[in-house]
XYZ file of C-alpha atoms in Angstrom:
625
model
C -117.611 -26.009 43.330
C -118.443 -25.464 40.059
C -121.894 -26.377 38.188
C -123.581 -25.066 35.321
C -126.881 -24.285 37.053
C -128.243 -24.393 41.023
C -130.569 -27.101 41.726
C -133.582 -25.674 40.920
C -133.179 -23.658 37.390
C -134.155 -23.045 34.216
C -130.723 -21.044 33.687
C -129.034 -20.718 29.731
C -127.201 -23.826 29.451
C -125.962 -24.884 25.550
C -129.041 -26.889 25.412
C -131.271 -23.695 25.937
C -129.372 -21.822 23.280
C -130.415 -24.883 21.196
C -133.952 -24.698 22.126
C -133.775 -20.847 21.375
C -132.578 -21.277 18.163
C -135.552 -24.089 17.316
C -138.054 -21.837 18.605
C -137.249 -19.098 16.637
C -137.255 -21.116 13.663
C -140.782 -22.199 14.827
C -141.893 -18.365 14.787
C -140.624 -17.472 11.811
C -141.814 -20.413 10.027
C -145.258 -18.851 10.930
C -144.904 -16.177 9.114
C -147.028 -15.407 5.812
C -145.119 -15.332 2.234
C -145.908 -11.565 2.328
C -144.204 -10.995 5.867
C -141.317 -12.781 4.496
C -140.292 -9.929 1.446
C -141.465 -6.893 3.724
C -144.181 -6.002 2.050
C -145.637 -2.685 3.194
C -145.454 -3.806 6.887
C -145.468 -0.793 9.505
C -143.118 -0.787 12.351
C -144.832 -2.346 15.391
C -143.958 -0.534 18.625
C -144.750 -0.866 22.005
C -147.439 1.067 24.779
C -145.656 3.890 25.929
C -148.277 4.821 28.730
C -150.706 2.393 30.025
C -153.082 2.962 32.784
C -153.139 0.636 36.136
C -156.469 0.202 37.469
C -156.877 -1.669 41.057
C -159.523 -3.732 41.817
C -160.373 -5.860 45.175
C -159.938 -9.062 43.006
C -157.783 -7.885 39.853
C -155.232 -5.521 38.398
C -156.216 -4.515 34.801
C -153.317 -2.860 32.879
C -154.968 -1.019 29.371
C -153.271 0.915 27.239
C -153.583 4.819 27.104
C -152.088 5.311 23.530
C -154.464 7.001 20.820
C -152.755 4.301 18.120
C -153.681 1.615 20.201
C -156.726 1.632 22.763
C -157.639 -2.379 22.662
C -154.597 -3.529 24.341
C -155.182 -4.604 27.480
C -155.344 -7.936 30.112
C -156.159 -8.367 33.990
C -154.448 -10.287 36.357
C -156.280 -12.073 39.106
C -154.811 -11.314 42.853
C -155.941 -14.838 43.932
C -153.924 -16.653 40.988
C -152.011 -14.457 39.144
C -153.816 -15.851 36.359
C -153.552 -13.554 33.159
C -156.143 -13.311 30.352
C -156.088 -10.624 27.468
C -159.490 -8.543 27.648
C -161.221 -6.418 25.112
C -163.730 -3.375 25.538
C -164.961 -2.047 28.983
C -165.870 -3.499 32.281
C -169.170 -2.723 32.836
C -170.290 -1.303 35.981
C -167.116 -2.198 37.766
C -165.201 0.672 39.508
C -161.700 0.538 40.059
C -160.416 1.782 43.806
C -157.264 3.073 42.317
C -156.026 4.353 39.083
C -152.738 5.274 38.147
C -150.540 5.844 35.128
C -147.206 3.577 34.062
C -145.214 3.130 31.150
C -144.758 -0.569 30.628
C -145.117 -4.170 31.926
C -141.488 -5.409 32.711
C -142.728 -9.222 33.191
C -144.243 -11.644 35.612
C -142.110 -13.981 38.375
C -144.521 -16.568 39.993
C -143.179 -17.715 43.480
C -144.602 -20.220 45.715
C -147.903 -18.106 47.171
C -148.611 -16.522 43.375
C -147.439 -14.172 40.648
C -145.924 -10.605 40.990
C -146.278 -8.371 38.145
C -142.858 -5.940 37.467
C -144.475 -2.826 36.290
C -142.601 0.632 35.419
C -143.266 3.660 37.465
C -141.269 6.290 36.537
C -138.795 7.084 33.382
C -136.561 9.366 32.209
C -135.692 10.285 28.363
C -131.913 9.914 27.942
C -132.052 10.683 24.495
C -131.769 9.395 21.106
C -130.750 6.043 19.751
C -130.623 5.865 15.754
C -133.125 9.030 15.848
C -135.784 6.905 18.609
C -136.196 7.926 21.894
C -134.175 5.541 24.616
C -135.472 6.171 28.136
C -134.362 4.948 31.302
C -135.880 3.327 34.554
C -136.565 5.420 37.484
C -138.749 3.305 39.339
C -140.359 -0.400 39.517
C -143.187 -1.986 41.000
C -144.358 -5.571 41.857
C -148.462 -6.115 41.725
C -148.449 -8.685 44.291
C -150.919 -11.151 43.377
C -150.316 -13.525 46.188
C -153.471 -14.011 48.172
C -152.536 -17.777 48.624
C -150.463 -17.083 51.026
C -152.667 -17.581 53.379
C -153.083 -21.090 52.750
C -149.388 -21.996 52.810
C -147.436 -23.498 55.579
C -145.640 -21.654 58.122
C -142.057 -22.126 56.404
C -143.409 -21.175 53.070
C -144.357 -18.106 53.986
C -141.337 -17.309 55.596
C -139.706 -18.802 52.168
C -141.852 -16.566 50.215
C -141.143 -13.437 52.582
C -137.581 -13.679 51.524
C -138.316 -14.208 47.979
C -140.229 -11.111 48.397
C -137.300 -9.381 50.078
C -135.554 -10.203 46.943
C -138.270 -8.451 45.058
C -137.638 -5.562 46.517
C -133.980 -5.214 45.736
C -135.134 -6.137 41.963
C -137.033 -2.864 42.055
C -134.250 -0.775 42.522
C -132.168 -2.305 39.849
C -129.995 0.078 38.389
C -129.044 1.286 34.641
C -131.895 -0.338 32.766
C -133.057 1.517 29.398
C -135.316 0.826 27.045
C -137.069 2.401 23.509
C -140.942 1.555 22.603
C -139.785 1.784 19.112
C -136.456 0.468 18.489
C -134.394 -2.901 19.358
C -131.522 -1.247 21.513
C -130.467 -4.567 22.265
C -128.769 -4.901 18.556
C -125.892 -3.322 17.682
C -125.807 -1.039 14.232
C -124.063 -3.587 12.470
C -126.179 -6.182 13.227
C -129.389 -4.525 13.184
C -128.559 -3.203 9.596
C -127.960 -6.822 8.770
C -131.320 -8.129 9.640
C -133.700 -8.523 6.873
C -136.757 -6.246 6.569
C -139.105 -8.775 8.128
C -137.342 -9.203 11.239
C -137.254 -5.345 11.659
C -141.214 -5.016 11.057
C -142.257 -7.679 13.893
C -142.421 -6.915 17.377
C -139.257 -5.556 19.583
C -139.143 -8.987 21.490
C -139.053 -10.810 18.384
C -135.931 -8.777 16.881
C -133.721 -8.777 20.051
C -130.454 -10.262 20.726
C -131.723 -12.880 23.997
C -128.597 -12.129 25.823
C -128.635 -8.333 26.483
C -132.370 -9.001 27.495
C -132.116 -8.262 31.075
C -135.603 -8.922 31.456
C -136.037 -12.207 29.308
C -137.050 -14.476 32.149
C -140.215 -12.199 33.024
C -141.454 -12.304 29.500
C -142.614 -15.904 29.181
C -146.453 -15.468 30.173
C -146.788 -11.817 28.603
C -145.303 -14.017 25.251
C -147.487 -16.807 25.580
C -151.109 -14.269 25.918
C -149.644 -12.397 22.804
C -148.925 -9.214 24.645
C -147.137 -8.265 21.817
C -147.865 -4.318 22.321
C -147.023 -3.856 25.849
C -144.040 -6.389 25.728
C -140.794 -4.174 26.916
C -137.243 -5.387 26.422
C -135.241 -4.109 28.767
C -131.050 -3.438 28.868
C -129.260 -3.487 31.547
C -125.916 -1.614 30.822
C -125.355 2.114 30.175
C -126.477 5.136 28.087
C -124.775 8.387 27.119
C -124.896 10.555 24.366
C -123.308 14.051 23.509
C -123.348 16.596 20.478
C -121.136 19.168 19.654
C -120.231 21.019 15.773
C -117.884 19.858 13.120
C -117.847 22.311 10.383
C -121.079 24.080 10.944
C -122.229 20.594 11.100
C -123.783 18.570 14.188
C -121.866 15.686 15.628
C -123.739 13.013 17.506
C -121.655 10.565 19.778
C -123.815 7.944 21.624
C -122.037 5.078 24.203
C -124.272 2.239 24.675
C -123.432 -0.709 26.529
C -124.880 -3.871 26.632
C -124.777 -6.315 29.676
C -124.995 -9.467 28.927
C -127.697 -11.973 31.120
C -125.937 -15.310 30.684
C -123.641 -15.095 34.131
C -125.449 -12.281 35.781
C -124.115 -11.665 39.215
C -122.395 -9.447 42.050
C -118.774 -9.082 41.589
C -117.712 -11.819 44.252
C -119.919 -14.139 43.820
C -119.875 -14.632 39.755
C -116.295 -14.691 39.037
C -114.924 -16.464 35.812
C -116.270 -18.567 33.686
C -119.082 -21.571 33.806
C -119.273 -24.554 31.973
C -120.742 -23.553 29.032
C -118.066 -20.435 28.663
C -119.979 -18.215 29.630
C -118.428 -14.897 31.909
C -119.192 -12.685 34.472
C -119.802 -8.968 33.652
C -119.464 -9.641 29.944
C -120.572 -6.386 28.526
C -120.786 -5.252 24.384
C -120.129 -1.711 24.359
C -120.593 0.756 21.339
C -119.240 3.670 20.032
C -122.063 5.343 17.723
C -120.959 8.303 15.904
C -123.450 10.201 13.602
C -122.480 13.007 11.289
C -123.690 14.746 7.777
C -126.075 11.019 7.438
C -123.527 8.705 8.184
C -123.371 6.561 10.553
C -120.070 4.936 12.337
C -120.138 2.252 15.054
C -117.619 0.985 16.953
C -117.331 -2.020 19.484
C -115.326 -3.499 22.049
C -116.164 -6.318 24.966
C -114.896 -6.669 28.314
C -115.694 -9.758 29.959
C -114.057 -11.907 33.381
C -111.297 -13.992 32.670
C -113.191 -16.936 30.820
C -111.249 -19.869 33.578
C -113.403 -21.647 36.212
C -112.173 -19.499 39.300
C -113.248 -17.550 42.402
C -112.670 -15.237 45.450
C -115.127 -16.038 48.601
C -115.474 -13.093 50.453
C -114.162 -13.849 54.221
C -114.143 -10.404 55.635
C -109.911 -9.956 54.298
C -109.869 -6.841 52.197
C -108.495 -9.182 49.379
C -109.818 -12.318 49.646
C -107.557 -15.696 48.103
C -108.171 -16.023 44.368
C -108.384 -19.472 43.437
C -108.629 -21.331 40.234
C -110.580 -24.388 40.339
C -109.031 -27.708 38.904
C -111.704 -29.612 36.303
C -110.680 -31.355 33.404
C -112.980 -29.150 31.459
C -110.998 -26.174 31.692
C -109.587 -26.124 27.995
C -113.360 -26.974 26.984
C -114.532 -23.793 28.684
C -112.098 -21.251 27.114
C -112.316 -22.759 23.283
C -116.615 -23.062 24.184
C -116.208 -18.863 25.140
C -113.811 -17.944 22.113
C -115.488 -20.141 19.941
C -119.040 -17.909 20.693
C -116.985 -14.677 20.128
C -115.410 -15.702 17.223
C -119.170 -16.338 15.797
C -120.662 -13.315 16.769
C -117.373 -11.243 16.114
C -114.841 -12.207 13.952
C -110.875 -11.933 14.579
C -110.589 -11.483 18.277
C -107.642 -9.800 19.824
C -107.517 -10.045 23.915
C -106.053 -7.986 26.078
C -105.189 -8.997 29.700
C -105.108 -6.013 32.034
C -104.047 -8.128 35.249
C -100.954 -7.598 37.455
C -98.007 -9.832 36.740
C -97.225 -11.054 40.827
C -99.628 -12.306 43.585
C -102.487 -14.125 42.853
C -103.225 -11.876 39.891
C -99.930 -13.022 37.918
C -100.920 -16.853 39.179
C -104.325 -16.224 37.275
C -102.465 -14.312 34.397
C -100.390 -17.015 33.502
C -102.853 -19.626 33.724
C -105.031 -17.524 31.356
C -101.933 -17.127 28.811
C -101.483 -20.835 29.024
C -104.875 -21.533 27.708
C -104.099 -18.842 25.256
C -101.518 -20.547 23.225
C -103.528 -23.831 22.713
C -105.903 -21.148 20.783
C -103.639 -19.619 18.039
C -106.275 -18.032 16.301
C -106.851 -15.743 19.172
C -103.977 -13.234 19.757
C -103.485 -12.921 23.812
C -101.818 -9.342 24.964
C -100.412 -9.106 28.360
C -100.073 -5.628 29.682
C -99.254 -4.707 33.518
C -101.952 -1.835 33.496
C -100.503 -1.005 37.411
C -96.841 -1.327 36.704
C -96.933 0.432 33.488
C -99.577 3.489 34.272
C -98.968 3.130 38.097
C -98.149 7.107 37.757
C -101.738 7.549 36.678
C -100.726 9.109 33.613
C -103.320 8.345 30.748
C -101.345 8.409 28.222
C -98.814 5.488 29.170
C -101.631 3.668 27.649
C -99.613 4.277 24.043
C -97.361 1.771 24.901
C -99.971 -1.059 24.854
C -101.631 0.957 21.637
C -98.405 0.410 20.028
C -98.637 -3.433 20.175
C -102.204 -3.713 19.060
C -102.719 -1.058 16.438
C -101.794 -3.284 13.296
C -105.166 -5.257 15.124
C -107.486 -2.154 15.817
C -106.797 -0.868 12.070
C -107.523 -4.246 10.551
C -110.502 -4.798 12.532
C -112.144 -1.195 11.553
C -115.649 -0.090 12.565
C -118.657 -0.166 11.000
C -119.826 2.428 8.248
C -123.032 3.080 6.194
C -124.820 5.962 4.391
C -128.111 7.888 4.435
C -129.451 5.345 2.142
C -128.556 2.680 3.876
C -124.995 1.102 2.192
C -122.912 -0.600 3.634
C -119.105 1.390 3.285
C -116.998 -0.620 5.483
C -117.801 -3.318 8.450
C -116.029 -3.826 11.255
C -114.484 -7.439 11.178
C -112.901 -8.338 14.956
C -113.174 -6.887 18.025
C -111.300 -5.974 21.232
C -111.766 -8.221 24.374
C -110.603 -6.455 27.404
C -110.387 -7.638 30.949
C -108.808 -7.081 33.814
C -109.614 -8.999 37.668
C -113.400 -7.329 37.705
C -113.378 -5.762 33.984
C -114.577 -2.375 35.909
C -111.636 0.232 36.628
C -108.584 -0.540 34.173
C -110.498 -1.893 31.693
C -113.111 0.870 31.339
C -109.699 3.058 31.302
C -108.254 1.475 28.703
C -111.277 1.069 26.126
C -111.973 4.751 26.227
C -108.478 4.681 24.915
C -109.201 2.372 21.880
C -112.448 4.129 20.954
C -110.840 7.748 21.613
C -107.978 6.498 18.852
C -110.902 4.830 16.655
C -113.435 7.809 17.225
C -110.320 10.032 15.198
C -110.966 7.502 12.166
C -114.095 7.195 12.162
C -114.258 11.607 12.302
C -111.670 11.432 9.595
C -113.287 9.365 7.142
C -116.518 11.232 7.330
C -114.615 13.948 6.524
C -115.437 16.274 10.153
C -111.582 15.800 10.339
C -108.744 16.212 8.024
C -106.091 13.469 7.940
C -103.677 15.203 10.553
C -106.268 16.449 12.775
C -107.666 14.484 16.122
C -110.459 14.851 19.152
C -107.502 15.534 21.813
C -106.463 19.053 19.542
C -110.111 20.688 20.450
C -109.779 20.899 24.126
C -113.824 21.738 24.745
C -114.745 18.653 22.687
C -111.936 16.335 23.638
C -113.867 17.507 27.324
C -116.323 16.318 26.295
C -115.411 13.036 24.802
C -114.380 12.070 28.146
C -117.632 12.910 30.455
C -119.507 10.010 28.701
C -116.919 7.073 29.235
C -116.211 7.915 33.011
C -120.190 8.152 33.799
C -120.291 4.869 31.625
C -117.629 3.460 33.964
C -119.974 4.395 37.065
C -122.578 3.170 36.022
C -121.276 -0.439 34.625
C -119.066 -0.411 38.090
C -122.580 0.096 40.127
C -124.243 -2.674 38.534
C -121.910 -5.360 39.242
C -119.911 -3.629 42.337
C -122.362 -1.179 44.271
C -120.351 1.820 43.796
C -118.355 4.036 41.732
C -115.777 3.173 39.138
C -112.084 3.909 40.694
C -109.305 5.897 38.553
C -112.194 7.779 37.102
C -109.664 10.400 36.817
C -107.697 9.156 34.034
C -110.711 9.043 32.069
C -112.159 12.834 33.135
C -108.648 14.194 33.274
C -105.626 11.902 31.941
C -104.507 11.852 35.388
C -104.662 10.978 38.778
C -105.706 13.974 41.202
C -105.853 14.127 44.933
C -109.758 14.765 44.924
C -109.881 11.141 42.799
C -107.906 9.606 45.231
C -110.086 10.086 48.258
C -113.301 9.308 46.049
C -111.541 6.315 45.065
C -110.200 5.166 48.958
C -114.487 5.800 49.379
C -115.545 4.337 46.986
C -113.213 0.810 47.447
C -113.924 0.844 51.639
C -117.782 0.998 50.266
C -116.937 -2.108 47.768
C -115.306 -3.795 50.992
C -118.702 -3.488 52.789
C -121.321 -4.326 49.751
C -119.314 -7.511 48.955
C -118.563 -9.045 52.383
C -122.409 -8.170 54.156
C -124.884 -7.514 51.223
C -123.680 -9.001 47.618
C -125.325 -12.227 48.952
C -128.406 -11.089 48.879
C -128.424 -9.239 45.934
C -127.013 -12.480 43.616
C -129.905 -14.146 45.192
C -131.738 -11.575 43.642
C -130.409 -11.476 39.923
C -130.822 -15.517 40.476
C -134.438 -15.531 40.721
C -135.067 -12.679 38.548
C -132.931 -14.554 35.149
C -134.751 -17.534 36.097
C -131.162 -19.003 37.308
C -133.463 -20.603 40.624
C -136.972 -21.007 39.811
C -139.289 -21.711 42.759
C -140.803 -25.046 43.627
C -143.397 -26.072 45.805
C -141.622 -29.322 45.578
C -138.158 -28.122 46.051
C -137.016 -27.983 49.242
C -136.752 -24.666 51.529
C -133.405 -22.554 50.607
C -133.481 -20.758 53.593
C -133.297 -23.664 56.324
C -129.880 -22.285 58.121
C -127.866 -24.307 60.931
C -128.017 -22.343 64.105
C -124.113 -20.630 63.883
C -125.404 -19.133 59.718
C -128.507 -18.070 61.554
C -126.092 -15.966 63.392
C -124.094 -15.093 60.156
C -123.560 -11.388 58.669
C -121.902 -7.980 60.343
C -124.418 -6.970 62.943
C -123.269 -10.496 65.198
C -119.671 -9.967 64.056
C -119.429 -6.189 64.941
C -121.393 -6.229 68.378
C -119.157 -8.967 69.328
C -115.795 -7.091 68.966
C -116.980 -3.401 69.440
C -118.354 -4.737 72.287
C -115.419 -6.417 73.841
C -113.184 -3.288 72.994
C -115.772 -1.388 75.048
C -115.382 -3.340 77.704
C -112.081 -3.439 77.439
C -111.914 0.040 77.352
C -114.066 0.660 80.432
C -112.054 -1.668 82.872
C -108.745 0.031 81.784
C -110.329 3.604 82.758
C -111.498 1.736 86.192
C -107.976 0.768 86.631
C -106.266 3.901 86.770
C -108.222 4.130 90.213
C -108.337 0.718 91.571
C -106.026 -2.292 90.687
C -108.685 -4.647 90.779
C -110.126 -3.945 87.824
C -106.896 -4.389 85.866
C -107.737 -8.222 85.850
C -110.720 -7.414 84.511
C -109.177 -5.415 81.895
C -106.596 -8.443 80.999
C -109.582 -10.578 80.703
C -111.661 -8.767 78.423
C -109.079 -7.832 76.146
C -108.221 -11.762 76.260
C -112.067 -12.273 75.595
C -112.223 -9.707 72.658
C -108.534 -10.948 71.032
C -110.027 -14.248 70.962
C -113.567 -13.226 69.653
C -111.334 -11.359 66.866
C -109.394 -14.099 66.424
C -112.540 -16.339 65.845
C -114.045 -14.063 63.205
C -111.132 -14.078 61.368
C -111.010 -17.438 61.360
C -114.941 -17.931 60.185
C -114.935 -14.982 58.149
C -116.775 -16.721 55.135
C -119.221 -17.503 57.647
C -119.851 -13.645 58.854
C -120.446 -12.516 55.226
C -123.679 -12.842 53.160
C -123.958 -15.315 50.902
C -126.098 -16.946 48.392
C -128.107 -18.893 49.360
C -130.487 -19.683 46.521
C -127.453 -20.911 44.097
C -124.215 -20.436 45.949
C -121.073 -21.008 43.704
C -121.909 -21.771 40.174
């Protein structure tokens, strides 16, 4: 089944991108004459440490920062009702004080609102000389005393929704900067105008690498401007080393985008609208003597309507959906690309046989009916099935006339533009995870050696891979990148991490890798449900309804759904299997009994296999869409 958006959802749809569009026109049109040139205006950043003070019948968040002291609003615990407040409260005493370091948004479910506050951080480093921290730790304010009043299946509706909560806190590789838009790339954000750059860091942002957009809505509407956090969900890394006496800065940002946020079962392909699973913008910054070089690439799923429904098989069917929009969908995805990036040049990763080579060729014939997009098919496993990294020249070979033309982006000290970077690099392979993260750290080692070569760190004949401790270097960034993007949208661990790290396969990769894919095999089939439900209701995919009716109302056999039932029903039948046979050996009798269980547990086996969908955790909030 395939649908733009679950039942109950306020999800990005083209009309939404429409209304986006109209409302920023609608903001900006606010602005005074003198906003529009620039005039004088200071840079407008966020909080960066607010105190939480609890009281019986409010939170009240204020701000602890010297520059700005009035910022500050309560939310009720009866009604989640927010109001902006000014000076102190009197006599009252809060029960609790503690310190955090930004509001992340508000969700309102069906007994109240729940406030996302940050805990904990970590500086990561620099972005564009502004510190870029990441998320240790969340919190939800519940603010939910309603509940109380609701019926019996509503709070059992809003106890899961709660549940979900809870795996939103522990959402991993968000970052964020109180001073800079990270969700911009350098190109971009040197495009912008001066006004743009001068209003607040929700204002400037690109809406689609907002992983928090959704949550922002009431904080926007109250004028939170100050304590309004954007917040990235993607990857951060950053290393320095000496060129010439000089300091190198390379920084790898990546960018996830919200539009088709999901686990990697569960949002496969495309949607109507063109949008892909796991698309992710990822960029090469390179800093050296005041310039600065940028590089991007995008990996996103294979932009057809298809999917793979976990059923407990350790590869489950792929299947391509028949809909008369397909051709729609691909030209709608390219079409946005093409916008955004200029000339793009895809490269298909996927395996050339099995149900891999059915969706390669499918994707190849959509391909041709768009000329203006070149469409690269390279067997990463038959051609690099050695592990050796540098096979990976033989696919360079075919696209370097592309990479050259396309460039990077370049600009001074004082701000010129030198060059721009005029195309870009979509790579995929089945999840756009393991081969593909391989195989861009490939294109931005080859474009890093330009970019070090026009700023002059490198002479014309010289490369990264000839300094051994640098080259070292290079390579720690892109395989924790690969981790972490691979953790976000699988649960674990990227696999052939080694050609990155190494160039090569080694036996101490392999078993992390045969770990890390028999931990992928459990997260998709018994817990990926629950956390799509999760991203679903945080993106404001499902929005809750009192009049909507209840998700969660399972048929007795899902009730009994998920690997606890399936497991205790076969290890227990090989148990007792197992028990009768050890009786037998002493008295024939129980060999009947043995017969029969192993009968019993075959066909228990037999049944699982055959329900397997129905053993694995689902969605349940928007399923398949």
């Amino acid at each position: 089944m395939v649908s733009d958006h679950c039942t109950a959802t306020n999800g990005w749809s083209g009309c939404a991108r429409e209304r986006e569009g109209e409302e920023s026109e609608r903001r900006m049109a606010e602005t005074t004459t003198s906003e529009r040139h620039g005039e004088g205006l200071p840079r407008r950043p966020c909080c960066r440490e607010l105190q939480l003070q609890e009281f019986p019948d409010k939170y009240v968040i204020r701000s602890l920062d010297p520059d700005a002291p009035d910022h500050a609003f309560s939310v009720g615990r009866s009604d989640g009702h927010l109001q902006p407040i000014s000076g102190d409260l009197g006599s009252e005493t809060p029960f609790k004080v503690s310190t955090i370091y930004g509001v992340a948004g508000v969700i309102r479910l069906l007994a109240g609102a729940y406030v996302l506050v940050i805990t904990a951080r970590e500086d990561v480093g620099t972005y564009l000389g502004y510190s870029i921290y990441r998320v240790k730790s969340m919190r939800f304010l519940s603010c939910n005393e309603a509940l109380k009043h609701s019926t019996s299946q509503e709070k059992k509706d809003e106890a899961y929704f709660m549940s979900l909560l809870r795996t939103v806190e522990s959402t991993p590789g968000l970052y964020y900067s109180y001073e800079r838009d990270i969700t911009l790339n350098l190109q971009r954000a040197c495009k912008l105008d001066e006004v743009r750059m001068h209003k607040p860091l929700w204002k400037q942002g690109d809406p689609r690498f907002v992983w928090n957009r959704n949550l922002l809505e009431e904080l926007i509407e109250i004028k939170l401007d100050a304590l309004i956090i954007p917040l990235i969900q993607g990857s951060f890394q950053m290393i320095q080393f000496t060129l010439k006496k000089s300091p190198v800065k390379i920084t790898l940002i990546s960018r996830r985008c919200n539009r088709r946020l999901g686990t990697r079962m569960w949002r496969r392909g495309a949607n109507l609208d063109g949008d892909t699973a796991n698309f992710i913008e990822t960029e090469q910054l390179v800093e050296f003597e005041g310039l600065k070089s940028s590089f991007l690439q995008i990996r996103g799923s294979i932009p057809l309507l298809w999917e793979q429904i976990v059923d407990l098989s350790y590869k489950p069917q792929l299947n391509i959906i028949s809909h008369e929009e397909m051709p729609k969908v691909v030209e709608r995805h390219f079409h946005d690309l093409m916008q955004r990036y200029g000339e793009i040049v895809v490269v298909d990763l996927t395996d050339k046989h099995g149900d891999e080579g059915e969706l390669s060729r499918a994707f190849a014939a959509e391909m041709e009916k768009l000329p203006h997009v070149r469409y690269v098919s390279f067997d990463f496993h038959h051609i690099c099935g050695k592990g050796n990294f540098d096979d990976l020249q033989l696919l360079y070979d075919q696209i370097k006339e592309n990479v050259e033309k396309q460039g990077y982006f370049l600009v001074n000290a004082e701000g010129e533009i030198l060059s721009e970077q005029n195309g870009i690099m979509r790579v995929n392979c089945i999840d756009c995870l393991d081969r593909t993260n391989v195989t861009q750290s490939y294109l931005a080692r080859k474009s890093l050696n330009s970019q070090l070569q026009c700023m002059a760190a490198f002479s014309s004949s010289e490369c990264i891979s000839m300094y051994d401790d640098i080259y070292h270097m290079f390579k720690i960034p892109w395989a924790e990148h690969g981790d972490e993007i691979s953790l976000e949208y699988a649960g674990t661990h990227a696999l052939k991490g080694d050609l990155v790290r190494y160039g090569r396969q080694t036996l101490a990769g392999l078993i992390k890798d045969g770990m890390s894919a028999l931990s992928r095999y459990y997260l998709n089939n018994f817990q990926d449900g629950i956390r799509q439900d999760a991203m679903d209701l945080i993106s404001g995919r499902y929005s809750v309804s009192r009049n909507s009716p209840s998700p969660f109302q399972l048929n007795a056999f899902e009730s009994l759904s998920y690997l606890p039932v399936a497991s205790v029903l076969i290890v227990g039948g090989l148990t007792l299997t197992t028990l009768t046979l050890n009786q037998a050996r002493h008295n024939a009798q129980h060999f009947v009994s043995s017969v029969v269980w192993a009968g019993v547990t075959a066909g228990v086996m037999a049944l699982v296999k055959a329900n397997g969908k129905q053993f694995c955790s689902r969605p349940r909030l928007c399923g398949l869409s």
